[in-house]
């Protein structure tokens, strides 16, 4: 999903990984209204705030936020 897209969905999974050995990446897997699932990278504060089942939304050109 690019920064120019807008979407909303429900968090189905939270994950974090140190893919390059030095940076911790936080992602959530979301299920959109259309039923597709996508992995989305989010900032630490939002990742800590979200739980499975929470709604999340993103407007074009903005960061994802809790809906």
One Martini backbone bead per residue (centre of mass of N, CA, C, O) as a GRO file, in nm:
protein
   67
    1UNK     BB    1   0.096   0.037   0.024
    2UNK     BB    2   0.061   0.357  -0.036
    3UNK     BB    3   0.063   0.698   0.050
    4UNK     BB    4  -0.184   0.766  -0.164
    5UNK     BB    5  -0.366   0.594  -0.002
    6UNK     BB    6  -0.690   0.486   0.106
    7UNK     BB    7  -0.801   0.327   0.418
    8UNK     BB    8  -0.975   0.050   0.589
    9UNK     BB    9  -0.974  -0.156   0.898
   10UNK     BB   10  -0.885  -0.465   1.060
   11UNK     BB   11  -0.713  -0.605   1.307
   12UNK     BB   12  -0.547  -0.944   1.294
   13UNK     BB   13  -0.231  -0.856   1.335
   14UNK     BB   14   0.075  -0.854   1.522
   15UNK     BB   15   0.414  -0.733   1.440
   16UNK     BB   16   0.774  -0.797   1.484
   17UNK     BB   17   1.103  -0.703   1.337
   18UNK     BB   18   1.462  -0.768   1.265
   19UNK     BB   19   1.553  -0.761   0.945
   20UNK     BB   20   1.856  -0.597   0.960
   21UNK     BB   21   1.963  -0.612   1.281
   22UNK     BB   22   1.878  -0.285   1.389
   23UNK     BB   23   1.566  -0.269   1.314
   24UNK     BB   24   1.239  -0.218   1.433
   25UNK     BB   25   0.953  -0.360   1.292
   26UNK     BB   26   0.610  -0.252   1.265
   27UNK     BB   27   0.316  -0.458   1.218
   28UNK     BB   28  -0.001  -0.485   1.051
   29UNK     BB   29  -0.280  -0.681   0.994
   30UNK     BB   30  -0.535  -0.625   0.755
   31UNK     BB   31  -0.892  -0.603   0.703
   32UNK     BB   32  -1.087  -0.516   0.464
   33UNK     BB   33  -1.396  -0.461   0.334
   34UNK     BB   34  -1.322  -0.662   0.081
   35UNK     BB   35  -1.126  -0.899   0.242
   36UNK     BB   36  -0.848  -0.812   0.233
   37UNK     BB   37  -0.500  -0.851   0.305
   38UNK     BB   38  -0.258  -0.640   0.490
   39UNK     BB   39   0.060  -0.506   0.534
   40UNK     BB   40   0.146  -0.258   0.790
   41UNK     BB   41   0.334   0.007   0.870
   42UNK     BB   42   0.406   0.128   1.205
   43UNK     BB   43   0.427   0.306   1.468
   44UNK     BB   44   0.494   0.252   1.792
   45UNK     BB   45   0.252   0.394   1.928
   46UNK     BB   46   0.033   0.252   1.760
   47UNK     BB   47   0.113  -0.042   1.816
   48UNK     BB   48   0.065  -0.022   2.130
   49UNK     BB   49  -0.249   0.064   2.101
   50UNK     BB   50  -0.312  -0.183   1.945
   51UNK     BB   51  -0.559  -0.434   1.875
   52UNK     BB   52  -0.719  -0.695   1.809
   53UNK     BB   53  -1.009  -0.551   1.633
   54UNK     BB   54  -0.923  -0.290   1.553
   55UNK     BB   55  -0.947   0.014   1.401
   56UNK     BB   56  -0.809   0.132   1.085
   57UNK     BB   57  -0.675   0.436   0.923
   58UNK     BB   58  -0.617   0.597   0.590
   59UNK     BB   59  -0.507   0.876   0.440
   60UNK     BB   60  -0.399   1.049   0.194
   61UNK     BB   61  -0.071   1.136   0.302
   62UNK     BB   62  -0.097   0.973   0.565
   63UNK     BB   63  -0.105   0.825   0.859
   64UNK     BB   64  -0.191   0.588   1.039
   65UNK     BB   65  -0.499   0.532   1.237
   66UNK     BB   66  -0.718   0.527   1.474
   67UNK     BB   67  -1.084   0.466   1.444
   0.00000   0.00000   0.00000
